[in-house]
XYZ file of C-alpha atoms in Angstrom:
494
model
C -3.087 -1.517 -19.931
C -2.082 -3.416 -22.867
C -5.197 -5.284 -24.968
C -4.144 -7.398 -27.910
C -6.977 -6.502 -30.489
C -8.049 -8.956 -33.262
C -9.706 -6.467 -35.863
C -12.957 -7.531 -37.132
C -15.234 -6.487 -40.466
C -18.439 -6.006 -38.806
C -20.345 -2.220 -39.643
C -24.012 -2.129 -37.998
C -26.329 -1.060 -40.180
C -30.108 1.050 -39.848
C -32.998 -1.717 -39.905
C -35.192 -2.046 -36.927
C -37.013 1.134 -34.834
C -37.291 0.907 -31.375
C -40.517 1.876 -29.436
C -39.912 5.024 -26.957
C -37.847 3.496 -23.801
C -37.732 5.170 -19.920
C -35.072 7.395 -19.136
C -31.307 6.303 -18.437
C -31.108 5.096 -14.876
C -28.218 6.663 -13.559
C -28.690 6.829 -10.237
C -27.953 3.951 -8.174
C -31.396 1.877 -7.526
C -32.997 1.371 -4.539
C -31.966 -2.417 -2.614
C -28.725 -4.246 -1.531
C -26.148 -2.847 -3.175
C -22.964 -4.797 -4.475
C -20.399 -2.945 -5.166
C -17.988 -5.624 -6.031
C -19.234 -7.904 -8.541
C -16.789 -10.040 -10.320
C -17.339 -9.585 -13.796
C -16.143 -12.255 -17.229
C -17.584 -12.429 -20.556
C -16.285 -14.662 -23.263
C -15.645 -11.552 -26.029
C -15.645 -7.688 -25.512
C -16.481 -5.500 -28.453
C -14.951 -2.090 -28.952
C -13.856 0.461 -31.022
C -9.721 0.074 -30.917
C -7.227 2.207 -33.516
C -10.265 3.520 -35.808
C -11.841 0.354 -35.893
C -13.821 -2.317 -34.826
C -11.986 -4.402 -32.627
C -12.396 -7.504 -29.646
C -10.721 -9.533 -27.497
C -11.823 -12.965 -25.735
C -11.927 -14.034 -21.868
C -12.340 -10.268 -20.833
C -11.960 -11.732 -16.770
C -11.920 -9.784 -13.584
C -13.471 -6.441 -14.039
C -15.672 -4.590 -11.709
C -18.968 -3.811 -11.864
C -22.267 -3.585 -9.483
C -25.720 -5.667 -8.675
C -28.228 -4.160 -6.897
C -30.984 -6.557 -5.608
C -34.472 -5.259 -4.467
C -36.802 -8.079 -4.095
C -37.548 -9.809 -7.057
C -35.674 -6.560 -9.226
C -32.183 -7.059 -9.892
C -29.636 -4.321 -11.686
C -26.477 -4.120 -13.785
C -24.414 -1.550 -14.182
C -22.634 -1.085 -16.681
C -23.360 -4.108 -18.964
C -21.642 -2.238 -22.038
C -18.814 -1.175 -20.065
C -16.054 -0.325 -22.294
C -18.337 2.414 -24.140
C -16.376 6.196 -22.767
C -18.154 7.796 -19.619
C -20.795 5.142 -19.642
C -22.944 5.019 -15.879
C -26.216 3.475 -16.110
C -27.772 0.554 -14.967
C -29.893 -1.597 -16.715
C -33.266 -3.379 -14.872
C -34.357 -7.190 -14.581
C -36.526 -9.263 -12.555
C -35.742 -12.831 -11.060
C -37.891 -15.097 -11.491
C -39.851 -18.187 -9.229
C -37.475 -20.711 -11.139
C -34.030 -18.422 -10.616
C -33.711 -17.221 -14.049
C -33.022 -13.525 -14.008
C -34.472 -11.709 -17.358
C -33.879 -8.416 -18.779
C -35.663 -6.705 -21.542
C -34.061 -4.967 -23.898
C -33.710 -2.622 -25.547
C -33.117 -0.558 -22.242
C -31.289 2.986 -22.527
C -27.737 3.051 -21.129
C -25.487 6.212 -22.664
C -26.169 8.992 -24.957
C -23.268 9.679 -27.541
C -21.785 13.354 -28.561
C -24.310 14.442 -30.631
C -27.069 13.806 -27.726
C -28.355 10.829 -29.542
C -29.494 7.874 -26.806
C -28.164 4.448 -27.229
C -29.168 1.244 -25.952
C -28.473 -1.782 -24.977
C -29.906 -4.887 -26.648
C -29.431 -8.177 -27.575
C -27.666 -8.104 -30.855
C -27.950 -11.002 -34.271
C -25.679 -11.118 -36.844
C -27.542 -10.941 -40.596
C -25.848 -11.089 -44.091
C -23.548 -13.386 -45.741
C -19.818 -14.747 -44.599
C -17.561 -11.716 -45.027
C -20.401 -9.233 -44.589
C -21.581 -9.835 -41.885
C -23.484 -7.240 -39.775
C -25.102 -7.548 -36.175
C -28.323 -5.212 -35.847
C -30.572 -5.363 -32.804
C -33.012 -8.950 -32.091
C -36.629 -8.019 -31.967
C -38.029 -11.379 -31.876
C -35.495 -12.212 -29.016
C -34.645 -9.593 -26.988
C -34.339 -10.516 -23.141
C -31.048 -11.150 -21.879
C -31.430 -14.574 -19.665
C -29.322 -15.437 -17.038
C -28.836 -18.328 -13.679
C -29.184 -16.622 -10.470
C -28.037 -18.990 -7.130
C -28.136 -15.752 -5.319
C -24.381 -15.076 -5.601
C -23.627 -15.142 -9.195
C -25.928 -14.571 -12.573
C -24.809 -16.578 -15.718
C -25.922 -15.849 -19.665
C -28.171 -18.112 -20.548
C -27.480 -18.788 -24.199
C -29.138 -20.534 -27.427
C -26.411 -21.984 -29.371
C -26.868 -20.873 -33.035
C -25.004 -20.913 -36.503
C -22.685 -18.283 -35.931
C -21.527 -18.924 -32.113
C -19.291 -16.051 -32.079
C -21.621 -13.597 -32.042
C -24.315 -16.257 -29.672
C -25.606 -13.994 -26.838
C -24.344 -10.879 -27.979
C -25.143 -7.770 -25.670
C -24.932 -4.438 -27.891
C -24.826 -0.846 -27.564
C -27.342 0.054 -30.697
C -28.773 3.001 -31.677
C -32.690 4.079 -31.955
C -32.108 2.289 -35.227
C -31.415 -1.090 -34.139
C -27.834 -0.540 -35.634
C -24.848 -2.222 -33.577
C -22.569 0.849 -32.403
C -19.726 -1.283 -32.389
C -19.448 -1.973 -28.414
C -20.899 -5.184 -26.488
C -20.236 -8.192 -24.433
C -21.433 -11.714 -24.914
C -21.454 -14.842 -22.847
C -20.909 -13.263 -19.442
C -20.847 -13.676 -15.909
C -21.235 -12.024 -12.714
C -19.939 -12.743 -9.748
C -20.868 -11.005 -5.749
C -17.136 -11.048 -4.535
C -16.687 -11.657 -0.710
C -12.605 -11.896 -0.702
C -10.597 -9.339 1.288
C -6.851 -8.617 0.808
C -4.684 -10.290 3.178
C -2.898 -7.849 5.605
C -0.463 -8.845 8.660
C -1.501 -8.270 12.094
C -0.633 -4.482 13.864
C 2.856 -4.090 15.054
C 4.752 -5.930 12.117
C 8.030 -4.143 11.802
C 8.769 -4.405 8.293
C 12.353 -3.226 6.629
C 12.536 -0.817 3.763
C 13.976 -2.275 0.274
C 14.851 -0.932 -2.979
C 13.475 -3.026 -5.469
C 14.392 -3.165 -8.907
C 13.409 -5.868 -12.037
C 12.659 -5.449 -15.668
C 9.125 -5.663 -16.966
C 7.390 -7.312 -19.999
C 9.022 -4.948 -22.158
C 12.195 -5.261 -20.547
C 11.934 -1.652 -19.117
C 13.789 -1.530 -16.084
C 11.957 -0.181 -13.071
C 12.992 1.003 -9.516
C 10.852 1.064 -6.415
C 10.369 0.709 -2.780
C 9.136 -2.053 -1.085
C 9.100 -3.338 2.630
C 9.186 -6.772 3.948
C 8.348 -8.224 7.325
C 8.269 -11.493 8.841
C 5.901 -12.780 11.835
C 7.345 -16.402 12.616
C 6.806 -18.404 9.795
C 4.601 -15.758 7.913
C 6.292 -13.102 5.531
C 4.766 -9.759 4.043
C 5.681 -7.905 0.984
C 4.364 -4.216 0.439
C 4.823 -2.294 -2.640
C 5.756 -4.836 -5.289
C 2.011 -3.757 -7.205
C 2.647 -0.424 -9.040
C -0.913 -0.864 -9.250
C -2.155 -1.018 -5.568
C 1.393 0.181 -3.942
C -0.170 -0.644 -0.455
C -1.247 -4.110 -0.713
C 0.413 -7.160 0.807
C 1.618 -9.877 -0.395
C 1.865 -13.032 2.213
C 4.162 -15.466 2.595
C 5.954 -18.849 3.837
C 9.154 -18.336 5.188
C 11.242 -21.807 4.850
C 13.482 -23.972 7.128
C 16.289 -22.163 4.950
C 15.323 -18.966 5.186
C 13.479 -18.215 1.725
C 10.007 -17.194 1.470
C 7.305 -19.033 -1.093
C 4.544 -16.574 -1.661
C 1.619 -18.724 -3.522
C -0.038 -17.670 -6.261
C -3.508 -16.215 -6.857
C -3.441 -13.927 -4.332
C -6.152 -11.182 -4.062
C -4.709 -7.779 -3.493
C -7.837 -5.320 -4.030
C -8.884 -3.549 -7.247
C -7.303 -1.392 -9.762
C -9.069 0.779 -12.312
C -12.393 -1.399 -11.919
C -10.147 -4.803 -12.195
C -9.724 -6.677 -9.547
C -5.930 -7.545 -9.397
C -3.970 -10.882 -8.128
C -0.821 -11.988 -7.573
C 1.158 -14.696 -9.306
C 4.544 -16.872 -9.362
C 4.844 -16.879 -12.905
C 7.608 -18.172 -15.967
C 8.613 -16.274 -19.201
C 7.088 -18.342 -22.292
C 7.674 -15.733 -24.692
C 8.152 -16.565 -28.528
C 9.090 -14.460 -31.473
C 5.697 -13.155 -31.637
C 5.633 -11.440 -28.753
C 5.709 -11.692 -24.595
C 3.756 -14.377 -22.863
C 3.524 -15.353 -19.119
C 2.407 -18.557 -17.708
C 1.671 -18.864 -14.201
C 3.526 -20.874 -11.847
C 2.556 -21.985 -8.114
C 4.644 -19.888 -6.419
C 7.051 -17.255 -6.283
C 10.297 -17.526 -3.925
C 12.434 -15.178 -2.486
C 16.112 -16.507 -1.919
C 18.794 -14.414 0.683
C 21.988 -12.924 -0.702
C 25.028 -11.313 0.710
C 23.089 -7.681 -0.094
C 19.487 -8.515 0.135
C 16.836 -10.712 -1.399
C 16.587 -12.495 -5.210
C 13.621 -14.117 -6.847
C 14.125 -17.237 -8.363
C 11.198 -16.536 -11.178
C 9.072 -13.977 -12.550
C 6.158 -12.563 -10.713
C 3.169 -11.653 -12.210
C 0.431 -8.953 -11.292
C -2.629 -10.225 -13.006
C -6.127 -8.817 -14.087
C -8.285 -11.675 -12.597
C -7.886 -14.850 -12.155
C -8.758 -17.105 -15.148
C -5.504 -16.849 -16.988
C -2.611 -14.817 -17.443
C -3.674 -11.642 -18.833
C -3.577 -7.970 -19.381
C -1.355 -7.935 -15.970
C 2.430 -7.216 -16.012
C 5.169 -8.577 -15.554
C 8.025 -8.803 -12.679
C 11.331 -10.326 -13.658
C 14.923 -10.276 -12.475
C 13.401 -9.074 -8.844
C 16.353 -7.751 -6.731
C 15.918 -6.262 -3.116
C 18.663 -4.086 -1.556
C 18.413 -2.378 1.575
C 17.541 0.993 1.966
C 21.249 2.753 3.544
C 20.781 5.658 6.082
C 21.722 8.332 3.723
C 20.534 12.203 3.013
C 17.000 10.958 0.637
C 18.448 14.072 -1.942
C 15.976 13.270 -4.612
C 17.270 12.292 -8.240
C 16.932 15.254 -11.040
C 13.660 15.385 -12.782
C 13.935 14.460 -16.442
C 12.333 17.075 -19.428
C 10.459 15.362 -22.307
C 9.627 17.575 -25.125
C 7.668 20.917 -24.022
C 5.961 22.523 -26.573
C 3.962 26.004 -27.333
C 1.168 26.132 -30.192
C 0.153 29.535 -30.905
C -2.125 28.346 -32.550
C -4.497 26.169 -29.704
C -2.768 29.430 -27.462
C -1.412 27.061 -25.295
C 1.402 24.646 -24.510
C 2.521 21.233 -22.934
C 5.152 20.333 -21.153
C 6.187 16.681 -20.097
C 8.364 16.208 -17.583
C 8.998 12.704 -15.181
C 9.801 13.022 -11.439
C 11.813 9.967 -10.524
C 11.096 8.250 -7.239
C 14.634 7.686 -6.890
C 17.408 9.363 -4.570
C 20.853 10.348 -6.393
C 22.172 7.212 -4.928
C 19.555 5.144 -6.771
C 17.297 4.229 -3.399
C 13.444 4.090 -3.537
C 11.887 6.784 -2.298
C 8.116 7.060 -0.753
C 6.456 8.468 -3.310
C 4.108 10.109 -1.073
C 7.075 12.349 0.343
C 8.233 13.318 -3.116
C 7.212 16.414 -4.226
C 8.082 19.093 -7.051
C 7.905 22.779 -7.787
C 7.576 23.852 -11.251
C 9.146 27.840 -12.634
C 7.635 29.465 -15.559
C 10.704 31.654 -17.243
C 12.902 31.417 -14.092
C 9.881 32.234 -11.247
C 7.548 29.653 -9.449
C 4.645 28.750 -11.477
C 0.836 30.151 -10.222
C -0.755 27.635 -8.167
C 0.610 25.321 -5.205
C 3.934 26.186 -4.666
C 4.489 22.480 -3.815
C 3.184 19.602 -6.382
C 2.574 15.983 -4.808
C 4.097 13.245 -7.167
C 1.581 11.179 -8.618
C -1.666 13.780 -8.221
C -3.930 15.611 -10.883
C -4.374 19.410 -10.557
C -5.939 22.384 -12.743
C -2.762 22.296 -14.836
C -1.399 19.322 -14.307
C -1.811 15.580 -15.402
C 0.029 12.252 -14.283
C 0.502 9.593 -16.614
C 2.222 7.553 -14.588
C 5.468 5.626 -14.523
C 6.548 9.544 -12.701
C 5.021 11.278 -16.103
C 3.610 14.565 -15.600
C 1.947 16.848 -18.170
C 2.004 21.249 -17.211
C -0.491 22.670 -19.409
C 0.693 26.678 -19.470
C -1.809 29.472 -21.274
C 0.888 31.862 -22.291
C 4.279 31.608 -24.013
C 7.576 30.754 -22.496
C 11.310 31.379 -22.438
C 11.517 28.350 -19.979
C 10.248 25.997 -17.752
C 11.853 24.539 -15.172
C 11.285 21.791 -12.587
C 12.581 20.421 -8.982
C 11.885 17.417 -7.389
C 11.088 17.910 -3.246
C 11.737 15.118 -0.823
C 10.093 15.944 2.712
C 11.159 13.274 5.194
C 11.846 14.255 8.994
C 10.798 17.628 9.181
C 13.078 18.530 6.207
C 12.881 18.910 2.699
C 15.636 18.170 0.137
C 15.993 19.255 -2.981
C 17.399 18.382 -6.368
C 18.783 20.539 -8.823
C 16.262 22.819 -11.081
C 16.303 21.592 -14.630
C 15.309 23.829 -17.090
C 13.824 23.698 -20.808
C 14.908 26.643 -22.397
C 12.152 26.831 -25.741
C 14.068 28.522 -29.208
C 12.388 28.533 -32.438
C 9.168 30.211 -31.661
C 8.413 27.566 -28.704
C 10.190 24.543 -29.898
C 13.111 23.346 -27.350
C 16.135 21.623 -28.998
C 15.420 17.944 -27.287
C 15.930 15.477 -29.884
C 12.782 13.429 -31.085
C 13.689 9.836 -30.808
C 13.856 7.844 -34.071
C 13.248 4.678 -32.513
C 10.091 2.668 -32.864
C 6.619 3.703 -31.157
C 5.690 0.528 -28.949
C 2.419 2.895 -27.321
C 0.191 5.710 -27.879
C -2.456 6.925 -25.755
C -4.612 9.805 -25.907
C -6.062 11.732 -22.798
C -8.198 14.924 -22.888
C -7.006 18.304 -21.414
C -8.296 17.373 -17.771
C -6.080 14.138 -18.140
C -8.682 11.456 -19.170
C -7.593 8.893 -20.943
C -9.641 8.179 -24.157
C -10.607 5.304 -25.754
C -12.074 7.446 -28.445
C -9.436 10.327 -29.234
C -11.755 13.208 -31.127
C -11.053 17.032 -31.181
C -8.038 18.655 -29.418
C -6.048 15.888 -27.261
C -2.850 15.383 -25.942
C -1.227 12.016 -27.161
C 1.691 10.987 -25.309
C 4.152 8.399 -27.717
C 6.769 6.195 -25.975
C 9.165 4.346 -27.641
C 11.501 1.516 -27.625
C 14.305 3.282 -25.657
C 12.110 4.649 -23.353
C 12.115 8.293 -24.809
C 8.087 9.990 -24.072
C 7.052 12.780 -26.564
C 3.458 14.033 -25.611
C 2.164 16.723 -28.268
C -1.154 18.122 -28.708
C -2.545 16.795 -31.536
C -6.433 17.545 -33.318
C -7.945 14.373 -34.098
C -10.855 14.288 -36.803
């Protein structure tokens, strides 16, 4: 997902020693657990392109409450910090406030080292400024009405950094990852789905996204009387519904802030929206609703759509615009020719990468299920080791997905070529596309051109296919561009 950073000049600095703590907490406590706890907090700290960097109105992620008696856990409180799972310990008290004391241990870094988290102060002068743990204050206070806990906080003369929940080190010195002025929220909402027996019709959508990228996939959409459903439109949650009106004319209105389940510990809604973009950059604002109008060949929206991270305001979501839906014809599903990014063999890591993207397409252009699509990969003309069949979309030994169709085949041993085929099993048959090969010259360098157009993303994922937020040592960092072209290389961050 796409964060808008605002760099900051803050650097934590050595000052304070912490007494010895308990261990982590990492397994889940004993109580009423909550798994779905609707998290906000007015700014997130993290570190974001080799710096400090935040963002404000971090709304709708995921976390969990435990409640045992008068104990209540968090997990999670610093929850952008990498492979973080730990829970942190308060008690409620007679009068409803909730406190925790800090410092409590929550993560250990890569050296081994155990970090904390604890309420945070800034200290220094205006443009050097650095936060370092609060000994004199150091519970975290919060409203509890039984459903949702609320920071308690002391307005002071730097409101910014007012409340601020840090990951520090035994030190006392900010680690450059916290929340402040946050919420939490026990969620009781359920997706909408339509009653059993709603025969729904298969479409091929297409629209453009924020970054005018075009996109293709399938959808279906029902009606029940005067209620519609619409499956697949969230590349996010492909299986939720969206519900809808249908009109004395024959449209459908599908209102806004719908709740459609939760995505990557963010809990995802749907959203009529309009384009209020400027020269700076892409911005959506929401509308009421969304409508679908008939055509001679299908359906057309008549706005954007919008598939939002929570519910507060338009935000880290994406975008849905120029929404077209064409029936799906009763045609041979051949699947559409896989697409080669740019392979590559180091001798000197001893291994290689190759990128390839699977479209979820038929050679006619119509949607396929993507949990029908397969592939087979060949390693200098023969089937690779492993499953001779590949599901779209899945992680194996040697094998990452990136999405958007992107694979990654990690290989151990040189190559003449590698080749791919997409699968399509529908019916008791399978069909095939043709095999498309990447034939490697120069000592394992194929001869695909390296786009020259700009880099709009860059992400970085280990070799298991983690994504990180903290690149470091050998990683695989996958570069798309403007005109669409991927490159993934490994690369050795220091």
């Amino acid at each position: 997902m796409k964060k808008t950073l605002l760099l900051s000049v803050l650097a934590g600095f050595a000052s304070v020693a912490y007494a010895a703590e308990p261990a982590i907490i990492t397994s889940t406590p004993a109580g009423t657990l909550y798994s779905e706890v609707y998290g906000t907090s007015a700014s997130t700290y993290l570190i974001a392109q080799g710096g400090l960097g935040s963002f404000s109105d971090n709304d709708g992620y995921r976390t969990k409450i435990v409640i045992d008696g008068k104990d209540i856990y968090i997990h999670n409180i610093i929850r952008e910090y990498a492979g973080i799972d730990s829970w942190v310990k308060g008690t409620i008290g007679d009068d409803g406030i909730a406190e925790f004391v800090f410092p409590q241990p929550v993560a250990k870094n890569a050296k081994g080292e155990t970090l904390y988290a604890a309420m945070m102060k800034p200290v220094g002068t205006t443009g050097n400024i650095s936060l370092v743990a609060d000994t004199e204050n150091p519970r975290l206070r919060m409203s509890w009405d039984g459903t949702k806990l609320t920071q308690l906080i002391t307005p002071t003369a730097t409101p910014r950094f007012d409340g601020m929940i840090g990951l520090a080190n035994e030190n006392g010195a900010f680690q450059s990852y916290g929340e402040r002025d946050v919420t939490y929220t026990i969620w009781k909402e359920t997706p909408s789905v339509p009653a059993e027996g709603l025969t729904a019709t298969p479409y091929t959508a297409t629209y453009n996204n924020e970054w005018n990228e075009s996109f293709t996939t399938r959808v279906e959409l029902g009606t029940d009387g005067e209620t519609a459903w619409l499956k697949g439109l969230s590349s996010y949650l492909p299986e939720a519904w969206v519900k809808g009106k249908v009109n004395t004319d024959g449209s459908i209105t599908f209102a806004s802030e719908q709740y459609l389940g939760i995505y990557n510990d963010y809990f995802i809604f749907f959203y009529g929206a309009e384009d209020k973009s400027t020269p700076a950059g892409k911005v959506y604002g929401w509308l009421d609703n969304a409508t679908l109008t008939k055509t001679d060949n299908g359906w057309q929206a008549g706005s954007e759509m919008m598939m939002n991270l929570g519910k507060d305001h338009p935000w880290f979501g994406y975008g849905i615009a120029n929404l077209k839906l064409t029936p799906i014809a009763s045609l041979d599903p051949v699947p559409a020719a896989p697409e080669w990014g740019e392979p590559e063999w180091d001798e000197n890591d001893g291994m290689g990468v190759g990128d390839f993207m699977i479209p979820s397409v038929d050679i006619n252009g119509q949607a396929l299920e993507t949990d029908k699509l397969y592939y087979k990969l060949f390693f200098n003309g023969e089937l690779a080791p492993g499953d001779e069949l590949r599901q779209f979309g899945k992680d194996y030994d040697d094998i990452m997905y990136i999405g958007d169709g992107w694979h990654f085949a990690l290989f151990l041993e040189p190559l003449n070529s590698i080749g791919v085929q997409s699968v399509y099993k529908d019916g008791g048959k399978e069909y095939t596309s043709e095999i498309i090969t990447y034939t490697f010259e120069n000592g394992g360098v194929g001869n695909i051109t390296v786009s020259n157009a700009e880099a709009v993303s860059t992400e970085y994922y280990n070799l298991t296919g983690a994504r990180l937020n903290e690149p470091e040592g050998l990683c695989i960092r996958r570069t798309t561009y403007a005109d669409g072209k991927v490159k993934a290389e490994k690369v050795i961050v220091r």
